[in-house]
Coordinates of C-alpha atoms in Angstrom, one line a residue:
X278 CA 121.3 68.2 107.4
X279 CA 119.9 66.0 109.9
X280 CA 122.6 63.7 111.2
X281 CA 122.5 60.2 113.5
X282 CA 125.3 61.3 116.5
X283 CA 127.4 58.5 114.9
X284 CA 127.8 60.2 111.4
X285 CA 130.9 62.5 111.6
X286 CA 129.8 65.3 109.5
X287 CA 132.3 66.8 107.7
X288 CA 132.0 70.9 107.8
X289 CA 135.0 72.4 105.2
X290 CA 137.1 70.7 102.5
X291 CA 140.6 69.8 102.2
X292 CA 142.7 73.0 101.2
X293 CA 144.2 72.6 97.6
X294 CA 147.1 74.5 98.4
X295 CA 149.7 74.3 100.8
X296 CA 148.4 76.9 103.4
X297 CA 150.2 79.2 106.1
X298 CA 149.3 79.7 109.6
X299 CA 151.3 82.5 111.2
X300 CA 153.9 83.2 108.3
X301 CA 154.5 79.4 108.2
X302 CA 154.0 77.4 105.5
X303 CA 152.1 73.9 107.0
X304 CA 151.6 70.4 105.5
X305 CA 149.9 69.9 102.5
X306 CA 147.4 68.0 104.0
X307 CA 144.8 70.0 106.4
X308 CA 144.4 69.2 110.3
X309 CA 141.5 67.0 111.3
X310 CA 140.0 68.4 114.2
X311 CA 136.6 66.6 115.8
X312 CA 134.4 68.3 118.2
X313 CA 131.6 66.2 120.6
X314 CA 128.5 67.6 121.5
X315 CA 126.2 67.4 124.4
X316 CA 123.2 68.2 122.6
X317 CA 121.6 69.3 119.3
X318 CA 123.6 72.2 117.2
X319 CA 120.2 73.4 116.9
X320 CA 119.7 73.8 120.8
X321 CA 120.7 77.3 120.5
X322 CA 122.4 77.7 123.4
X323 CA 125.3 75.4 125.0
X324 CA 125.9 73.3 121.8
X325 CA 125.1 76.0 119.3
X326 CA 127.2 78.4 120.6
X327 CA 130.3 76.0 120.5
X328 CA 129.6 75.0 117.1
X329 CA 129.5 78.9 115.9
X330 CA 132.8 78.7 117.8
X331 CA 133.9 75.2 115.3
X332 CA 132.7 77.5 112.3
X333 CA 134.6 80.5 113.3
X334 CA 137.8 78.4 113.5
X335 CA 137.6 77.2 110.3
X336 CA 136.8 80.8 108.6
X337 CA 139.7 82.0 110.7
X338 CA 142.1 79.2 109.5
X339 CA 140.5 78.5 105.9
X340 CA 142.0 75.3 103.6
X341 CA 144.8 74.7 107.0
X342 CA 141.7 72.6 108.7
X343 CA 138.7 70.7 108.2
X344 CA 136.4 70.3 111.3
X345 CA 133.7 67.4 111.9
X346 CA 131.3 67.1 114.8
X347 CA 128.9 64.5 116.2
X348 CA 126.0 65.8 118.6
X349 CA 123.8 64.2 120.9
X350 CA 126.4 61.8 122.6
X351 CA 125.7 61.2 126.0
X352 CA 127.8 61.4 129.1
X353 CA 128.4 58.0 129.8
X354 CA 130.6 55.5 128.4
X355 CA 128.5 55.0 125.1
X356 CA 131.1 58.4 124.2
X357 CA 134.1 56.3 124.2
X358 CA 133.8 54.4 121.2
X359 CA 132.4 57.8 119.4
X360 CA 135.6 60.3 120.8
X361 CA 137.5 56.1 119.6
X362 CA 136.1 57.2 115.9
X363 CA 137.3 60.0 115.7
X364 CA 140.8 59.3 116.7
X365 CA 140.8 56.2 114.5
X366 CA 139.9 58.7 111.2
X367 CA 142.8 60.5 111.7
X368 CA 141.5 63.4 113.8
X369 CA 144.5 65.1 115.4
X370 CA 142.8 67.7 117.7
X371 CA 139.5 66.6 119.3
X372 CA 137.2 68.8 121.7
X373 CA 135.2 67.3 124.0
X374 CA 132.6 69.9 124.9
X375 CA 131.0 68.8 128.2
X376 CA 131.8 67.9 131.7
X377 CA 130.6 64.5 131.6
X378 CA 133.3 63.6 129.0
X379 CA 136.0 63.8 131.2
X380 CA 136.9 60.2 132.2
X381 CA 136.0 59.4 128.1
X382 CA 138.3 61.6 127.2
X383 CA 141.0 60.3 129.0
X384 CA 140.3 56.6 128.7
X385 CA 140.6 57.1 125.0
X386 CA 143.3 59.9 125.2
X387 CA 145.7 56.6 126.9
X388 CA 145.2 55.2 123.4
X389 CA 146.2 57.5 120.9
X390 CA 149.6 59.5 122.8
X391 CA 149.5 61.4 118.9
X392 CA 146.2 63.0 119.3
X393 CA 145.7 66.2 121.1
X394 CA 142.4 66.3 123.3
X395 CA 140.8 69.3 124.7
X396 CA 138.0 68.4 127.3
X397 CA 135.7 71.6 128.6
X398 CA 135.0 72.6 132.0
X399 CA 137.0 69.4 133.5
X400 CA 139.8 69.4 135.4
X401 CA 142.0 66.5 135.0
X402 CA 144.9 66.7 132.5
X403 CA 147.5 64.1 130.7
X404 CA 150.1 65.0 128.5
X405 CA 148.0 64.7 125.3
X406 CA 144.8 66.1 127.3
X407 CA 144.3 69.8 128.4
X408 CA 141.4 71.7 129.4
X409 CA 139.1 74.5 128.9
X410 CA 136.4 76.6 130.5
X411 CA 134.6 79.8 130.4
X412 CA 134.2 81.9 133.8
X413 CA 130.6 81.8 133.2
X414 CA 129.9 82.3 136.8
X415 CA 131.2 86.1 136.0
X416 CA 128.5 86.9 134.2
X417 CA 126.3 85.0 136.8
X418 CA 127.1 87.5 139.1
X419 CA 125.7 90.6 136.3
X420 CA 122.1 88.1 136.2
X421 CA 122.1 88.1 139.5
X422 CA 122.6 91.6 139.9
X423 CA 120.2 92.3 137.4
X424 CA 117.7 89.9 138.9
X425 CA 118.1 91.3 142.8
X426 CA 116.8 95.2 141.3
X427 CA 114.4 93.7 139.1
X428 CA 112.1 91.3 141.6
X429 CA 109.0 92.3 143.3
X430 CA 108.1 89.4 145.2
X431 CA 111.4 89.1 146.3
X432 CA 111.8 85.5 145.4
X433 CA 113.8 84.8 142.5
X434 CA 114.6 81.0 140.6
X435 CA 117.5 79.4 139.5
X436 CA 117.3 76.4 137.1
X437 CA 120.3 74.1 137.8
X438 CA 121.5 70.6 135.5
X439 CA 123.6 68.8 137.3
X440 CA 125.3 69.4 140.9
X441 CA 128.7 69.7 138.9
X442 CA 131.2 72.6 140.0
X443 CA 129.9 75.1 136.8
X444 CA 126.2 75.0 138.0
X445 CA 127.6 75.5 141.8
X446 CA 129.5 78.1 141.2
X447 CA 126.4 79.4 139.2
X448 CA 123.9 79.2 141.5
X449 CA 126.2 80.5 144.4
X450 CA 127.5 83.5 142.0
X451 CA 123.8 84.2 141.3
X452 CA 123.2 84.3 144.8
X453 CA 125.4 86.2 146.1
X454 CA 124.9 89.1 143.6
X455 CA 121.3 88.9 144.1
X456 CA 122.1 89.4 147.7
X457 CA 124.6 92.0 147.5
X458 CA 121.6 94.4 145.8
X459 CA 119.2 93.0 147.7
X460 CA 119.8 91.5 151.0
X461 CA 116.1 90.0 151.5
X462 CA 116.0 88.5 148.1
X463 CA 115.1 84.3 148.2
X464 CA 117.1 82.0 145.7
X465 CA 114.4 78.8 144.6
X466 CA 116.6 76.2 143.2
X467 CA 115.6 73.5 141.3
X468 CA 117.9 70.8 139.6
X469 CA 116.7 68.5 136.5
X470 CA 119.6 66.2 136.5
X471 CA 119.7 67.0 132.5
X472 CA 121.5 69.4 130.6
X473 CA 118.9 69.6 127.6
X474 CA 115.5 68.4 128.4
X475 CA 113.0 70.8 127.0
X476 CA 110.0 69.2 128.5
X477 CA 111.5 69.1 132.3
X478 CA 113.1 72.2 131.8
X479 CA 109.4 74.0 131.4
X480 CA 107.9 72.3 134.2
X481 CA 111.2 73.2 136.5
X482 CA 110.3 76.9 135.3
X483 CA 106.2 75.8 136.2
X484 CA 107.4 75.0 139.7
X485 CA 109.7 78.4 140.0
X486 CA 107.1 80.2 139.0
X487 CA 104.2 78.3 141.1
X488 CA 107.2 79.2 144.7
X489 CA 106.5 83.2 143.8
X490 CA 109.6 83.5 141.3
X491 CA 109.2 86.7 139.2
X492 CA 112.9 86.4 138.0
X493 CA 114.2 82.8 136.8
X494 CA 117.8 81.9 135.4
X495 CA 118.3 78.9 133.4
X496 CA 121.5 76.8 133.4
X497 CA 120.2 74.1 131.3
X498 CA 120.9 74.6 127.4
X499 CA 117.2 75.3 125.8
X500 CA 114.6 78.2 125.7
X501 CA 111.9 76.5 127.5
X502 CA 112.4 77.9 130.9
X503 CA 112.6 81.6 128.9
X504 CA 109.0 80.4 126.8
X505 CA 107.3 79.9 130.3
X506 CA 108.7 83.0 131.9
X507 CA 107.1 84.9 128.2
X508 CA 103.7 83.0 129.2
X509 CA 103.3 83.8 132.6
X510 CA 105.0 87.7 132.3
X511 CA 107.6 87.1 134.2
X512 CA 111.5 87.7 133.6
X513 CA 114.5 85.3 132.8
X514 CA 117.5 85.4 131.4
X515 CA 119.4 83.4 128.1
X516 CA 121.5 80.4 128.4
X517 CA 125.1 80.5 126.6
X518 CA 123.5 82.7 123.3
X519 CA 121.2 85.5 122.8
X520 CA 117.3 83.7 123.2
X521 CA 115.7 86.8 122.9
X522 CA 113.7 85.9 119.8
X523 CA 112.0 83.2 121.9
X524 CA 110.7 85.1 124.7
X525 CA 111.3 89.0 123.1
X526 CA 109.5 90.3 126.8
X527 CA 110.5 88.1 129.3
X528 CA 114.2 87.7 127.8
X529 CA 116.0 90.4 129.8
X530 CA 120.1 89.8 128.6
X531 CA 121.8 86.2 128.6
X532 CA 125.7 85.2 128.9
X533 CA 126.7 84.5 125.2
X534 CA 129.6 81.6 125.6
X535 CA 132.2 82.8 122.9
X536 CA 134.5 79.9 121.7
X537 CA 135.6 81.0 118.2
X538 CA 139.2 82.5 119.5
X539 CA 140.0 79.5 121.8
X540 CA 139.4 76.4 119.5
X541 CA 141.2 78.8 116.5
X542 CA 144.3 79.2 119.2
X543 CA 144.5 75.7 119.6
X544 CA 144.3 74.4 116.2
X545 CA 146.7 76.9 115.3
X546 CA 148.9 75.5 117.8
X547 CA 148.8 71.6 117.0
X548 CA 149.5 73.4 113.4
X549 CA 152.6 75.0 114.3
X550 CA 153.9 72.9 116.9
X551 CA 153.3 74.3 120.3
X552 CA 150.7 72.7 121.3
X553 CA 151.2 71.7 125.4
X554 CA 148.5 70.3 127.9
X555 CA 147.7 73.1 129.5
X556 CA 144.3 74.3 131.8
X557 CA 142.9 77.5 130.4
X558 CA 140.2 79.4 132.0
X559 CA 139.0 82.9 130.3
X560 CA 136.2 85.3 131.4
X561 CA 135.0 88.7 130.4
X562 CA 138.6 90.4 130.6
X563 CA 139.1 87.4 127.5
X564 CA 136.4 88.0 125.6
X565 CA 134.5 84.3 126.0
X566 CA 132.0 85.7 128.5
X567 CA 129.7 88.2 126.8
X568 CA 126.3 89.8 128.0
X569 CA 124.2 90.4 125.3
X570 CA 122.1 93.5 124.6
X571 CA 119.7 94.3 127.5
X572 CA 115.9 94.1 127.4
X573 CA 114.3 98.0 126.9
X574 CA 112.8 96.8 130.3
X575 CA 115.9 97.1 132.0
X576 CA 116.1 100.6 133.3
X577 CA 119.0 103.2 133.0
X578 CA 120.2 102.6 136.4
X579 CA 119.7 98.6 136.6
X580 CA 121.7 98.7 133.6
X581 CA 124.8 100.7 135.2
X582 CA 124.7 98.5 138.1
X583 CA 125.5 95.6 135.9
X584 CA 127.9 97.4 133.6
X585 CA 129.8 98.3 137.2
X586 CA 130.0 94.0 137.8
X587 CA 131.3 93.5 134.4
X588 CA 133.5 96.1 134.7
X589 CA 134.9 95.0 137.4
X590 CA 135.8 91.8 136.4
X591 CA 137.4 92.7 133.5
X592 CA 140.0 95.2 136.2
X593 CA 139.9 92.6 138.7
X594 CA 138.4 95.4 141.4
X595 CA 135.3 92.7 141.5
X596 CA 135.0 89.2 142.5
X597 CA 131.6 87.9 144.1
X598 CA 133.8 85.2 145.9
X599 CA 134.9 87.3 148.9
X600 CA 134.4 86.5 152.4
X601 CA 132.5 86.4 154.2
X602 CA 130.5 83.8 152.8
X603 CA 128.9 81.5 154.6
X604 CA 127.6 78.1 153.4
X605 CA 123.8 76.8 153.9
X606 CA 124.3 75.3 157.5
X607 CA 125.5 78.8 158.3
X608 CA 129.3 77.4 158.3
X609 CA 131.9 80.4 157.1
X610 CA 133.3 79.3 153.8
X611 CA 135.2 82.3 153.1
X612 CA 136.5 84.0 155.9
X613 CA 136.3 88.2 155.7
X614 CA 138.2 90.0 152.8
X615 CA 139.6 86.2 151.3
X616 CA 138.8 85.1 148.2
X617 CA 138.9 81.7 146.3
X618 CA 141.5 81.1 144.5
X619 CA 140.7 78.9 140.9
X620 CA 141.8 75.3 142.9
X621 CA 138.7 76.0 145.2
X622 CA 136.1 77.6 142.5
X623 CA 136.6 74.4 139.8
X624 CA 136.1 71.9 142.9
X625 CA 133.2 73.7 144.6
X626 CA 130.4 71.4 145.8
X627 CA 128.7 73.4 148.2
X628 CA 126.1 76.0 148.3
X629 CA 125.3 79.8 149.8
X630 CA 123.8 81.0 152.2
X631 CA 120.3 82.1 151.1
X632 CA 120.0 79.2 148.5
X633 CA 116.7 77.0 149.0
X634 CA 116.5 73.5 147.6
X635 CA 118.3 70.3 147.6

């Protein structure tokens, strides 16, 4: 159903009996949770993926929860009287699922001490606001890796959003992969100032391409950068799902953004009473960072080489943030053997060594 951003949509109906969460018997009435999104749930990749994670929430908790969404809300204050709606319609839990939401949240959060608010990839908190992310520059680090072994020209593209902390800690991941596998390798960068933009997103993969990019990453939310990669037989990568039916040549793996077991954990605890503002970050050891099936392109041994990078994450022998690094200018970031601890990677506003563009 095609919906205006300002129609709350409502996806499951009340449950008829008095369900039970955890061997507890709950109210009669079902939690209201709301979820805002960035984009279109038909993006398939940033918004899609967290609305397969609002549906597997409600199959997980049944008749204990009925979940609406509105998409395509912008990040800027038009979002406070939308996240206001919400609130006002009895929405206990409500997910903001974008960066740019942050101060929203918050301003409306101030109003309504009784609602619980989660707000993704942010990092300020209040006592009835906590936060999420996804360690998405993990699997970063296996594109990159993937991407270093796989150019022949040597020069390879990353397609940035917005100079936020995610993207930098993207690009920088990216990079410095890339380089670990291939110390000659170029990073192009090239930022849209957009998160979904299909039409600026295939002319930022246009330029890529146009600088000698054989290998391109997208960190914007649609396929286009993967549709012009397929046109001009060159190699990219998926963006928060599996976009391998867009470009089924050019599409090597993508990081699939699983949400399904976080928003079910956090309904279930405004259910049962525990629910505290709390900062949670998982990764691949989680489960909410996933690389999907690789392309019958990648060979045998590109392959292990990025199985090695996700298996170290997971046993915590692998982090791509240790020194040294050194910044553009040259400037040592991280001195030799350190590593960043979560404080510096959420705040991180500068970029590599070995990155070129603004």
């Amino acid at each position: 159903m095609k919906m205006n951003r300002r129609n709350l949509i409502k996806a499951s109906a009340a449950a008829l009996a008095m369900p039970m969460i955890g061997g507890r018997a709950m109210a009669a009435d079902p939690l209201k949770v709301g979820f805002i999104y960035l984009g279109p749930i038909g993006d398939f990749g940033w918004t899609w993926a967290h609305e397969k994670g609002r549906k597997a929430m409600v199959d997980a908790l049944g008749g204990a929860v009925v979940a609406d969404y509105v998409e395509n809300v912008a990040e800027d204050a038009s979002a406070v009287p939308i996240i206001r709606d919400l609130a006002q319609q009895g929405h206990k839990l409500i997910f903001t699922s974008s960066f740019g939401y942050m101060d929203q949240t918050l301003q409306v959060a101030k109003d309504f001490p009784d609602v619980k608010f989660e707000h993704c990839t942010g990092f300020k908190r209040a006592d009835n606001v906590a936060t999420y992310n996804s360690r998405f520059h993990q699997g970063r680090a296996v594109l990159g890796t993937i991407a270093g072994l796989t150019t022949k020209t040597g020069t390879i593209g990353y397609l940035g959003s917005f100079k936020v902390p995610e993207v930098v800690m993207g690009i920088n991941s990216f990079t410095l992969a890339a380089q670990a596998v291939n110390p000659n390798v170029k990073v192009k960068m090239v930022m849209i100032d957009s998160w979904f933009d299909p039409a600026k997103e295939a002319a930022a993969a246009e330029t890529l391409a146009n600088l000698g990019c054989d290998v391109i990453t997208a960190h914007t939310d649609s396929a286009a950068c993967l549709q012009v990669c397929e046109k001009k037989g060159i190699f990219g990568f998926g963006q928060g799902a599996d976009m391998s039916r867009f470009a089924p040549k050019a599409h090597l793996t993508a990081i699939e953004d699983i949400w399904g077991p976080y928003y079910t954990s956090r309904a279930k605890a405004v259910l049962d009473g525990s629910w505290k503002s709390t900062d949670t970050w998982w990764g691949f050891k989680e489960g909410s960072v996933v690389i999907s099936p690789y392309n019958a392109s990648v060979s045998k041994e590109i392959a292990a080489a990025a199985d090695k990078i996700q298996a170290g994450w997971k046993d915590g022998s692998y982090d791509v943030f240790t020194g040294p690094v050194a910044d553009q200018s040259g400037a040592e970031k991280i001195a030799k053997g350190a590593k960043l601890d979560d404080g510096a990677l959420a705040t991180m506003d500068w970029f590599v060594k070995g990155v070129e563009g603004a």
